[in-house]
PDB file of C-alpha atoms in Angstrom:
ATOM      1  CA  UNK G 869     125.155 167.306  61.046  1.00 59.00           C
ATOM      2  CA  UNK G 870     123.460 169.921  63.195  1.00 76.00           C
ATOM      3  CA  UNK G 871     120.901 172.198  61.660  1.00 85.00           C
ATOM      4  CA  UNK G 872     122.422 175.704  61.908  1.00 88.00           C
ATOM      5  CA  UNK G 873     119.038 177.191  62.767  1.00 91.00           C
ATOM      6  CA  UNK G 874     118.756 174.896  65.771  1.00 90.00           C
ATOM      7  CA  UNK G 875     122.284 175.922  66.735  1.00 91.00           C
ATOM      8  CA  UNK G 876     121.098 179.553  66.508  1.00 92.00           C
ATOM      9  CA  UNK G 877     118.230 178.762  68.882  1.00 93.00           C
ATOM     10  CA  UNK G 878     120.639 177.099  71.337  1.00 92.00           C
ATOM     11  CA  UNK G 879     123.123 179.964  71.227  1.00 93.00           C
ATOM     12  CA  UNK G 880     120.330 182.486  71.714  1.00 94.00           C
ATOM     13  CA  UNK G 881     119.079 180.495  74.682  1.00 94.00           C
ATOM     14  CA  UNK G 882     122.549 180.539  76.244  1.00 94.00           C
ATOM     15  CA  UNK G 883     122.514 184.338  75.865  1.00 94.00           C
ATOM     16  CA  UNK G 884     119.113 184.565  77.537  1.00 95.00           C
ATOM     17  CA  UNK G 885     120.354 182.466  80.442  1.00 94.00           C
ATOM     18  CA  UNK G 886     123.509 184.545  80.892  1.00 94.00           C
ATOM     19  CA  UNK G 887     121.581 187.817  80.849  1.00 95.00           C
ATOM     20  CA  UNK G 888     118.960 186.567  83.276  1.00 95.00           C
ATOM     21  CA  UNK G 889     121.718 185.554  85.703  1.00 95.00           C
ATOM     22  CA  UNK G 890     123.077 189.077  85.360  1.00 95.00           C
ATOM     23  CA  UNK G 891     119.626 190.473  86.151  1.00 95.00           C
ATOM     24  CA  UNK G 892     119.457 188.217  89.206  1.00 95.00           C
ATOM     25  CA  UNK G 893     122.752 189.601  90.492  1.00 95.00           C
ATOM     26  CA  UNK G 894     121.530 193.173  89.900  1.00 96.00           C
ATOM     27  CA  UNK G 895     118.412 192.427  91.925  1.00 95.00           C
ATOM     28  CA  UNK G 896     120.537 190.986  94.744  1.00 95.00           C
ATOM     29  CA  UNK G 897     122.632 194.144  94.773  1.00 95.00           C
ATOM     30  CA  UNK G 898     119.611 196.430  94.815  1.00 95.00           C
ATOM     31  CA  UNK G 899     117.885 194.412  97.530  1.00 95.00           C
ATOM     32  CA  UNK G 900     121.002 194.555  99.695  1.00 94.00           C
ATOM     33  CA  UNK G 901     121.853 198.206  99.043  1.00 93.00           C
ATOM     34  CA  UNK G 902     121.374 198.986 102.756  1.00 91.00           C
ATOM     35  CA  UNK G 903     122.515 195.718 104.337  1.00 91.00           C
ATOM     36  CA  UNK G 904     125.070 196.480 107.013  1.00 91.00           C
ATOM     37  CA  UNK G 905     126.821 194.050 109.305  1.00 89.00           C
ATOM     38  CA  UNK G 906     125.187 193.182 112.616  1.00 89.00           C
ATOM     39  CA  UNK G 907     128.423 193.134 114.607  1.00 88.00           C
ATOM     40  CA  UNK G 908     130.406 196.275 115.505  1.00 88.00           C
ATOM     41  CA  UNK G 909     133.000 197.121 112.843  1.00 84.00           C
ATOM     42  CA  UNK G 910     131.917 194.232 110.589  1.00 87.00           C
ATOM     43  CA  UNK G 911     131.911 194.330 106.796  1.00 90.00           C
ATOM     44  CA  UNK G 912     128.585 195.037 105.086  1.00 93.00           C
ATOM     45  CA  UNK G 913     127.203 193.437 101.898  1.00 94.00           C
ATOM     46  CA  UNK G 914     129.657 193.682  98.988  1.00 94.00           C
ATOM     47  CA  UNK G 915     128.415 194.535  95.528  1.00 94.00           C
ATOM     48  CA  UNK G 916     128.570 191.555  93.129  1.00 94.00           C
ATOM     49  CA  UNK G 917     129.206 191.626  89.386  1.00 93.00           C
ATOM     50  CA  UNK G 918     128.921 188.878  86.786  1.00 94.00           C
ATOM     51  CA  UNK G 919     131.655 188.180  84.254  1.00 93.00           C
ATOM     52  CA  UNK G 920     130.875 186.546  80.944  1.00 93.00           C
ATOM     53  CA  UNK G 921     133.036 184.238  78.892  1.00 91.00           C
ATOM     54  CA  UNK G 922     132.846 182.732  75.449  1.00 90.00           C
ATOM     55  CA  UNK G 923     132.486 178.957  75.451  1.00 89.00           C
ATOM     56  CA  UNK G 924     132.967 177.016  72.223  1.00 88.00           C
ATOM     57  CA  UNK G 925     130.685 173.996  72.097  1.00 85.00           C
ATOM     58  CA  UNK G 926     132.734 171.381  70.234  1.00 82.00           C
ATOM     59  CA  UNK G 927     129.754 169.254  69.276  1.00 82.00           C
ATOM     60  CA  UNK G 928     127.722 172.174  67.946  1.00 81.00           C
ATOM     61  CA  UNK G 929     130.714 174.067  66.552  1.00 78.00           C
ATOM     62  CA  UNK G 930     129.228 177.290  67.888  1.00 83.00           C
ATOM     63  CA  UNK G 931     130.305 179.871  70.447  1.00 86.00           C
ATOM     64  CA  UNK G 932     127.903 179.928  73.362  1.00 90.00           C
ATOM     65  CA  UNK G 933     128.116 182.406  76.194  1.00 92.00           C
ATOM     66  CA  UNK G 934     128.267 181.492  79.846  1.00 91.00           C
ATOM     67  CA  UNK G 935     128.649 183.243  83.147  1.00 92.00           C
ATOM     68  CA  UNK G 936     132.302 182.794  84.106  1.00 92.00           C
ATOM     69  CA  UNK G 937     131.719 183.747  87.706  1.00 91.00           C
ATOM     70  CA  UNK G 938     130.112 186.135  90.122  1.00 93.00           C
ATOM     71  CA  UNK G 939     132.844 188.304  91.596  1.00 92.00           C
ATOM     72  CA  UNK G 940     132.886 190.816  94.423  1.00 92.00           C
ATOM     73  CA  UNK G 941     133.288 194.392  93.301  1.00 90.00           C
ATOM     74  CA  UNK G 942     136.397 196.102  94.662  1.00 90.00           C
ATOM     75  CA  UNK G 943     135.187 199.664  95.247  1.00 91.00           C
ATOM     76  CA  UNK G 944     135.595 200.773  98.884  1.00 92.00           C
ATOM     77  CA  UNK G 945     132.613 200.773 101.251  1.00 93.00           C
ATOM     78  CA  UNK G 946     130.753 203.959 101.990  1.00 91.00           C
ATOM     79  CA  UNK G 947     131.411 205.196 105.515  1.00 92.00           C
ATOM     80  CA  UNK G 948     128.907 207.041 107.646  1.00 91.00           C
ATOM     81  CA  UNK G 949     129.197 208.466 111.145  1.00 92.00           C
ATOM     82  CA  UNK G 950     126.400 206.958 113.219  1.00 91.00           C
ATOM     83  CA  UNK G 951     127.646 205.955 116.704  1.00 90.00           C
ATOM     84  CA  UNK G 952     124.360 204.405 117.844  1.00 91.00           C
ATOM     85  CA  UNK G 953     124.199 201.965 114.916  1.00 90.00           C
ATOM     86  CA  UNK G 954     124.763 198.312 115.930  1.00 89.00           C
ATOM     87  CA  UNK G 955     127.488 197.941 113.267  1.00 89.00           C
ATOM     88  CA  UNK G 956     129.391 201.080 114.331  1.00 89.00           C
ATOM     89  CA  UNK G 957     133.055 200.599 115.183  1.00 89.00           C
ATOM     90  CA  UNK G 958     134.874 202.100 118.194  1.00 90.00           C
ATOM     91  CA  UNK G 959     135.048 205.541 116.525  1.00 91.00           C
ATOM     92  CA  UNK G 960     131.345 205.526 115.644  1.00 90.00           C
ATOM     93  CA  UNK G 961     131.738 204.836 111.913  1.00 92.00           C
ATOM     94  CA  UNK G 962     129.437 202.424 110.063  1.00 92.00           C
ATOM     95  CA  UNK G 963     130.471 200.716 106.820  1.00 92.00           C
ATOM     96  CA  UNK G 964     127.678 200.742 104.244  1.00 93.00           C
ATOM     97  CA  UNK G 965     127.573 198.530 101.117  1.00 94.00           C
ATOM     98  CA  UNK G 966     129.453 199.722  98.009  1.00 93.00           C
ATOM     99  CA  UNK G 967     126.283 199.397  95.931  1.00 93.00           C
ATOM    100  CA  UNK G 968     125.659 202.375  93.663  1.00 92.00           C
ATOM    101  CA  UNK G 969     121.981 202.358  92.739  1.00 93.00           C
ATOM    102  CA  UNK G 970     122.485 204.435  89.583  1.00 95.00           C
ATOM    103  CA  UNK G 971     125.048 202.058  88.107  1.00 93.00           C
ATOM    104  CA  UNK G 972     122.914 199.058  89.093  1.00 94.00           C
ATOM    105  CA  UNK G 973     119.971 200.516  87.180  1.00 95.00           C
ATOM    106  CA  UNK G 974     122.242 201.207  84.192  1.00 95.00           C
ATOM    107  CA  UNK G 975     123.466 197.605  84.357  1.00 94.00           C
ATOM    108  CA  UNK G 976     119.855 196.450  84.492  1.00 95.00           C
ATOM    109  CA  UNK G 977     119.037 198.423  81.353  1.00 95.00           C
ATOM    110  CA  UNK G 978     121.999 196.926  79.541  1.00 93.00           C
ATOM    111  CA  UNK G 979     120.998 193.397  80.572  1.00 94.00           C
ATOM    112  CA  UNK G 980     117.486 194.190  79.339  1.00 95.00           C
ATOM    113  CA  UNK G 981     118.784 195.357  75.991  1.00 93.00           C
ATOM    114  CA  UNK G 982     120.986 192.297  75.503  1.00 94.00           C
ATOM    115  CA  UNK G 983     118.115 190.021  76.516  1.00 95.00           C
ATOM    116  CA  UNK G 984     115.887 191.668  73.925  1.00 95.00           C
ATOM    117  CA  UNK G 985     118.521 191.240  71.224  1.00 95.00           C
ATOM    118  CA  UNK G 986     118.872 187.515  72.014  1.00 95.00           C
ATOM    119  CA  UNK G 987     115.109 187.127  72.010  1.00 95.00           C
ATOM    120  CA  UNK G 988     114.963 188.800  68.619  1.00 94.00           C
ATOM    121  CA  UNK G 989     117.475 186.321  67.194  1.00 94.00           C
ATOM    122  CA  UNK G 990     115.468 183.379  68.553  1.00 95.00           C
ATOM    123  CA  UNK G 991     112.254 184.808  67.109  1.00 95.00           C
ATOM    124  CA  UNK G 992     113.873 185.238  63.753  1.00 94.00           C
ATOM    125  CA  UNK G 993     115.380 181.739  63.671  1.00 94.00           C
ATOM    126  CA  UNK G 994     111.920 180.363  64.444  1.00 94.00           C
ATOM    127  CA  UNK G 995     110.497 182.450  61.644  1.00 94.00           C
ATOM    128  CA  UNK G 996     113.041 181.023  59.187  1.00 94.00           C
ATOM    129  CA  UNK G 997     112.138 177.481  60.259  1.00 93.00           C
ATOM    130  CA  UNK G 998     108.455 178.288  59.834  1.00 93.00           C
ATOM    131  CA  UNK G 999     109.107 179.640  56.333  1.00 92.00           C
ATOM    132  CA  UNK G1000     110.792 176.372  55.357  1.00 90.00           C
ATOM    133  CA  UNK G1001     107.932 174.317  56.754  1.00 91.00           C
ATOM    134  CA  UNK G1002     105.492 176.516  54.838  1.00 90.00           C
ATOM    135  CA  UNK G1003     107.062 175.249  51.614  1.00 87.00           C
ATOM    136  CA  UNK G1004     105.238 171.980  52.215  1.00 84.00           C
ATOM    137  CA  UNK G1005     101.900 173.727  52.577  1.00 81.00           C
ATOM    138  CA  UNK G1006      99.971 173.445  49.339  1.00 68.00           C
ATOM    139  CA  UNK G1007      97.868 176.330  48.222  1.00 61.00           C
TER     140      UNK G1007
ATOM    141  CA  UNK V1065     116.907 170.248  33.991  1.00 53.00           C
ATOM    142  CA  UNK V1066     117.322 173.848  35.000  1.00 56.00           C
ATOM    143  CA  UNK V1067     114.370 173.896  37.424  1.00 56.00           C
ATOM    144  CA  UNK V1068     115.974 171.219  39.555  1.00 63.00           C
ATOM    145  CA  UNK V1069     119.173 173.280  39.523  1.00 78.00           C
ATOM    146  CA  UNK V1070     117.170 176.186  40.890  1.00 82.00           C
ATOM    147  CA  UNK V1071     115.942 174.090  43.805  1.00 84.00           C
ATOM    148  CA  UNK V1072     119.547 173.106  44.488  1.00 84.00           C
ATOM    149  CA  UNK V1073     120.688 176.715  44.611  1.00 86.00           C
ATOM    150  CA  UNK V1074     117.737 177.696  46.810  1.00 88.00           C
ATOM    151  CA  UNK V1075     118.516 175.009  49.350  1.00 86.00           C
ATOM    152  CA  UNK V1076     122.217 175.816  49.309  1.00 86.00           C
ATOM    153  CA  UNK V1077     121.622 179.475  49.879  1.00 89.00           C
ATOM    154  CA  UNK V1078     119.107 178.756  52.617  1.00 90.00           C
ATOM    155  CA  UNK V1079     121.698 176.577  54.305  1.00 88.00           C
ATOM    156  CA  UNK V1080     124.251 179.363  53.990  1.00 89.00           C
ATOM    157  CA  UNK V1081     121.720 181.807  55.463  1.00 92.00           C
ATOM    158  CA  UNK V1082     121.052 179.449  58.384  1.00 91.00           C
ATOM    159  CA  UNK V1083     124.770 179.273  59.130  1.00 89.00           C
ATOM    160  CA  UNK V1084     124.849 183.059  59.017  1.00 90.00           C
ATOM    161  CA  UNK V1085     121.894 183.252  61.401  1.00 92.00           C
ATOM    162  CA  UNK V1086     123.639 180.982  63.901  1.00 90.00           C
ATOM    163  CA  UNK V1087     126.789 183.090  63.613  1.00 90.00           C
ATOM    164  CA  UNK V1088     124.720 186.201  64.368  1.00 92.00           C
ATOM    165  CA  UNK V1089     123.201 184.387  67.347  1.00 93.00           C
ATOM    166  CA  UNK V1090     126.709 183.627  68.630  1.00 91.00           C
ATOM    167  CA  UNK V1091     127.755 187.245  68.227  1.00 91.00           C
ATOM    168  CA  UNK V1092     124.711 188.626  70.041  1.00 92.00           C
ATOM    169  CA  UNK V1093     124.961 186.076  72.849  1.00 93.00           C
ATOM    170  CA  UNK V1094     128.575 187.201  73.352  1.00 91.00           C
ATOM    171  CA  UNK V1095     127.812 190.928  73.112  1.00 90.00           C
ATOM    172  CA  UNK V1096     129.027 191.396  76.707  1.00 90.00           C
ATOM    173  CA  UNK V1097     131.944 188.962  76.686  1.00 90.00           C
ATOM    174  CA  UNK V1098     135.280 190.754  77.093  1.00 90.00           C
ATOM    175  CA  UNK V1099     137.713 190.188  74.242  1.00 88.00           C
ATOM    176  CA  UNK V1100     135.189 188.459  71.972  1.00 88.00           C
ATOM    177  CA  UNK V1101     135.667 189.185  68.255  1.00 85.00           C
ATOM    178  CA  UNK V1102     132.579 189.328  66.052  1.00 86.00           C
ATOM    179  CA  UNK V1103     132.381 186.598  63.414  1.00 85.00           C
ATOM    180  CA  UNK V1104     130.781 186.534  60.002  1.00 84.00           C
ATOM    181  CA  UNK V1105     130.503 183.951  57.231  1.00 84.00           C
ATOM    182  CA  UNK V1106     132.303 184.184  53.917  1.00 81.00           C
ATOM    183  CA  UNK V1107     130.175 185.527  51.031  1.00 81.00           C
ATOM    184  CA  UNK V1108     127.739 183.146  49.361  1.00 83.00           C
ATOM    185  CA  UNK V1109     129.461 183.416  45.956  1.00 81.00           C
ATOM    186  CA  UNK V1110     132.678 182.168  47.526  1.00 79.00           C
ATOM    187  CA  UNK V1111     130.896 179.368  49.376  1.00 76.00           C
ATOM    188  CA  UNK V1112     129.163 178.325  46.145  1.00 76.00           C
ATOM    189  CA  UNK V1113     132.449 177.943  44.298  1.00 76.00           C
ATOM    190  CA  UNK V1114     134.000 175.684  46.892  1.00 71.00           C
ATOM    191  CA  UNK V1115     133.136 172.042  47.058  1.00 61.00           C
ATOM    192  CA  UNK V1116     133.701 171.099  50.635  1.00 59.00           C
ATOM    193  CA  UNK V1117     134.559 167.447  50.400  1.00 60.00           C
ATOM    194  CA  UNK V1118     134.650 165.771  53.752  1.00 61.00           C
ATOM    195  CA  UNK V1119     136.497 162.619  54.690  1.00 64.00           C
ATOM    196  CA  UNK V1120     134.581 159.390  54.773  1.00 69.00           C
ATOM    197  CA  UNK V1121     134.979 157.149  57.779  1.00 71.00           C
ATOM    198  CA  UNK V1122     136.000 153.642  56.775  1.00 77.00           C
ATOM    199  CA  UNK V1123     135.988 152.172  60.244  1.00 77.00           C
ATOM    200  CA  UNK V1124     133.420 152.321  63.017  1.00 73.00           C
ATOM    201  CA  UNK V1125     136.093 153.465  65.485  1.00 75.00           C
ATOM    202  CA  UNK V1126     136.973 156.613  63.545  1.00 70.00           C
ATOM    203  CA  UNK V1127     136.081 159.914  65.089  1.00 65.00           C
ATOM    204  CA  UNK V1128     133.106 161.484  63.370  1.00 59.00           C
ATOM    205  CA  UNK V1129     133.494 164.908  61.919  1.00 55.00           C
ATOM    206  CA  UNK V1130     131.391 167.330  63.891  1.00 49.00           C
ATOM    207  CA  UNK V1131     128.637 169.402  62.366  1.00 45.00           C
ATOM    208  CA  UNK V1132     128.908 173.090  61.780  1.00 43.00           C
ATOM    209  CA  UNK V1133     132.702 173.249  61.884  1.00 43.00           C
ATOM    210  CA  UNK V1134     132.869 172.336  58.218  1.00 43.00           C
ATOM    211  CA  UNK V1135     130.594 175.242  57.407  1.00 54.00           C
ATOM    212  CA  UNK V1136     131.814 178.618  56.323  1.00 49.00           C
ATOM    213  CA  UNK V1137     132.272 180.392  59.653  1.00 55.00           C
ATOM    214  CA  UNK V1138     135.457 182.387  59.802  1.00 52.00           C
ATOM    215  CA  UNK V1139     136.862 185.313  61.738  1.00 54.00           C
ATOM    216  CA  UNK V1140     135.688 188.599  60.322  1.00 54.00           C
ATOM    217  CA  UNK V1141     137.891 191.404  59.149  1.00 54.00           C
ATOM    218  CA  UNK V1142     137.775 194.711  60.963  1.00 57.00           C
ATOM    219  CA  UNK V1143     134.429 195.689  59.436  1.00 70.00           C
ATOM    220  CA  UNK V1144     132.815 195.997  62.841  1.00 72.00           C
ATOM    221  CA  UNK V1145     131.129 199.282  63.711  1.00 76.00           C
ATOM    222  CA  UNK V1146     132.587 199.694  67.145  1.00 76.00           C
ATOM    223  CA  UNK V1147     135.139 198.049  69.368  1.00 78.00           C
ATOM    224  CA  UNK V1148     134.564 198.595  73.063  1.00 79.00           C
ATOM    225  CA  UNK V1149     137.259 199.090  75.634  1.00 82.00           C
ATOM    226  CA  UNK V1150     137.077 195.438  76.698  1.00 83.00           C
ATOM    227  CA  UNK V1151     138.144 194.354  73.182  1.00 83.00           C
ATOM    228  CA  UNK V1152     134.638 193.208  72.219  1.00 85.00           C
ATOM    229  CA  UNK V1153     133.804 194.057  68.615  1.00 85.00           C
ATOM    230  CA  UNK V1154     130.095 193.109  68.558  1.00 86.00           C
ATOM    231  CA  UNK V1155     127.662 195.853  67.640  1.00 88.00           C
ATOM    232  CA  UNK V1156     124.118 194.710  68.407  1.00 89.00           C
ATOM    233  CA  UNK V1157     122.630 197.118  65.849  1.00 89.00           C
ATOM    234  CA  UNK V1158     124.896 195.790  63.112  1.00 89.00           C
ATOM    235  CA  UNK V1159     124.047 192.200  64.002  1.00 91.00           C
ATOM    236  CA  UNK V1160     120.312 192.901  63.995  1.00 92.00           C
ATOM    237  CA  UNK V1161     120.606 194.565  60.586  1.00 92.00           C
ATOM    238  CA  UNK V1162     122.421 191.458  59.328  1.00 92.00           C
ATOM    239  CA  UNK V1163     119.700 189.283  60.845  1.00 93.00           C
ATOM    240  CA  UNK V1164     117.066 191.324  59.025  1.00 94.00           C
ATOM    241  CA  UNK V1165     118.976 190.825  55.807  1.00 94.00           C
ATOM    242  CA  UNK V1166     119.089 187.065  56.405  1.00 94.00           C
ATOM    243  CA  UNK V1167     115.349 187.048  57.042  1.00 95.00           C
ATOM    244  CA  UNK V1168     114.596 188.966  53.849  1.00 95.00           C
ATOM    245  CA  UNK V1169     116.817 186.766  51.670  1.00 95.00           C
ATOM    246  CA  UNK V1170     115.384 183.610  53.217  1.00 95.00           C
ATOM    247  CA  UNK V1171     111.841 184.806  52.582  1.00 94.00           C
ATOM    248  CA  UNK V1172     112.717 185.613  48.968  1.00 94.00           C
ATOM    249  CA  UNK V1173     114.269 182.182  48.481  1.00 93.00           C
ATOM    250  CA  UNK V1174     111.365 180.257  49.944  1.00 93.00           C
ATOM    251  CA  UNK V1175     108.860 182.292  47.908  1.00 92.00           C
ATOM    252  CA  UNK V1176     110.757 181.569  44.693  1.00 90.00           C
ATOM    253  CA  UNK V1177     110.958 177.876  45.538  1.00 90.00           C
ATOM    254  CA  UNK V1178     107.245 177.901  46.304  1.00 90.00           C
ATOM    255  CA  UNK V1179     106.448 179.582  42.985  1.00 90.00           C
ATOM    256  CA  UNK V1180     108.469 177.028  41.023  1.00 87.00           C
ATOM    257  CA  UNK V1181     106.951 174.225  43.011  1.00 87.00           C
ATOM    258  CA  UNK V1182     103.495 175.490  42.055  1.00 88.00           C
ATOM    259  CA  UNK V1183     104.555 175.646  38.411  1.00 87.00           C
ATOM    260  CA  UNK V1184     105.743 172.036  38.458  1.00 86.00           C
ATOM    261  CA  UNK V1185     102.598 170.920  40.212  1.00 86.00           C
ATOM    262  CA  UNK V1186     100.450 172.808  37.690  1.00 89.00           C
ATOM    263  CA  UNK V1187     102.095 170.934  34.819  1.00 88.00           C
ATOM    264  CA  UNK V1188     101.900 167.591  36.609  1.00 86.00           C
ATOM    265  CA  UNK V1189      98.280 167.842  37.644  1.00 79.00           C
ATOM    266  CA  UNK V1190      96.628 168.083  34.243  1.00 68.00           C
TER     267      UNK V1190
END
């Protein structure tokens, strides 16, 4: 029989892991917000997004969360006229990444908020365990 | 002896509260999972009435019953505060309020158990 409080710690940890992966993808997107191709007419960096899925752990009997995959975002690339750029095609257009900094920052905030919520649950489960152990303390 | 009965109820409610805490953890971990429905446990009064007898294994080759599945987790009704467009019905604020409630009840329970424990010890010591 699993102790439900330990299950709570495990589930919270799975949430922390999923949100930190999301933060990693956001940082990749922000770092590559200007990465163009090096060959004429080539495709630049494509924005990536994480998708989450609910995974039921049979042994624990609890629903963990896991990153289902890191997908490429399907918005079109930004196009700029810059004929001297190494990635410019025959007409002088350069494809820039479809990374939108504002929505990346919003995504970052949301990941932050979810991470905090998971951390709060872990803290509280630890507190409950500590309260039970304190029953043994004689005073 | 009624004091012993009190300890029984305290430990049963603390177990119920732990199951609730792990359900809250599952909800918060899945706060961004599309289509995930928030779960809650059935009320303590209802859980107290039920005796959940589990099957005994009479042979070593029988599959063991796994842990928390026998506990009181069940799909919640539509009491969730908000349902997002992706079909996710977890509200982090609601879950944190529930977690605070669990914490408060757990603290109350352990303090009561501690007080009774002290009383028993006081009578045993002399």
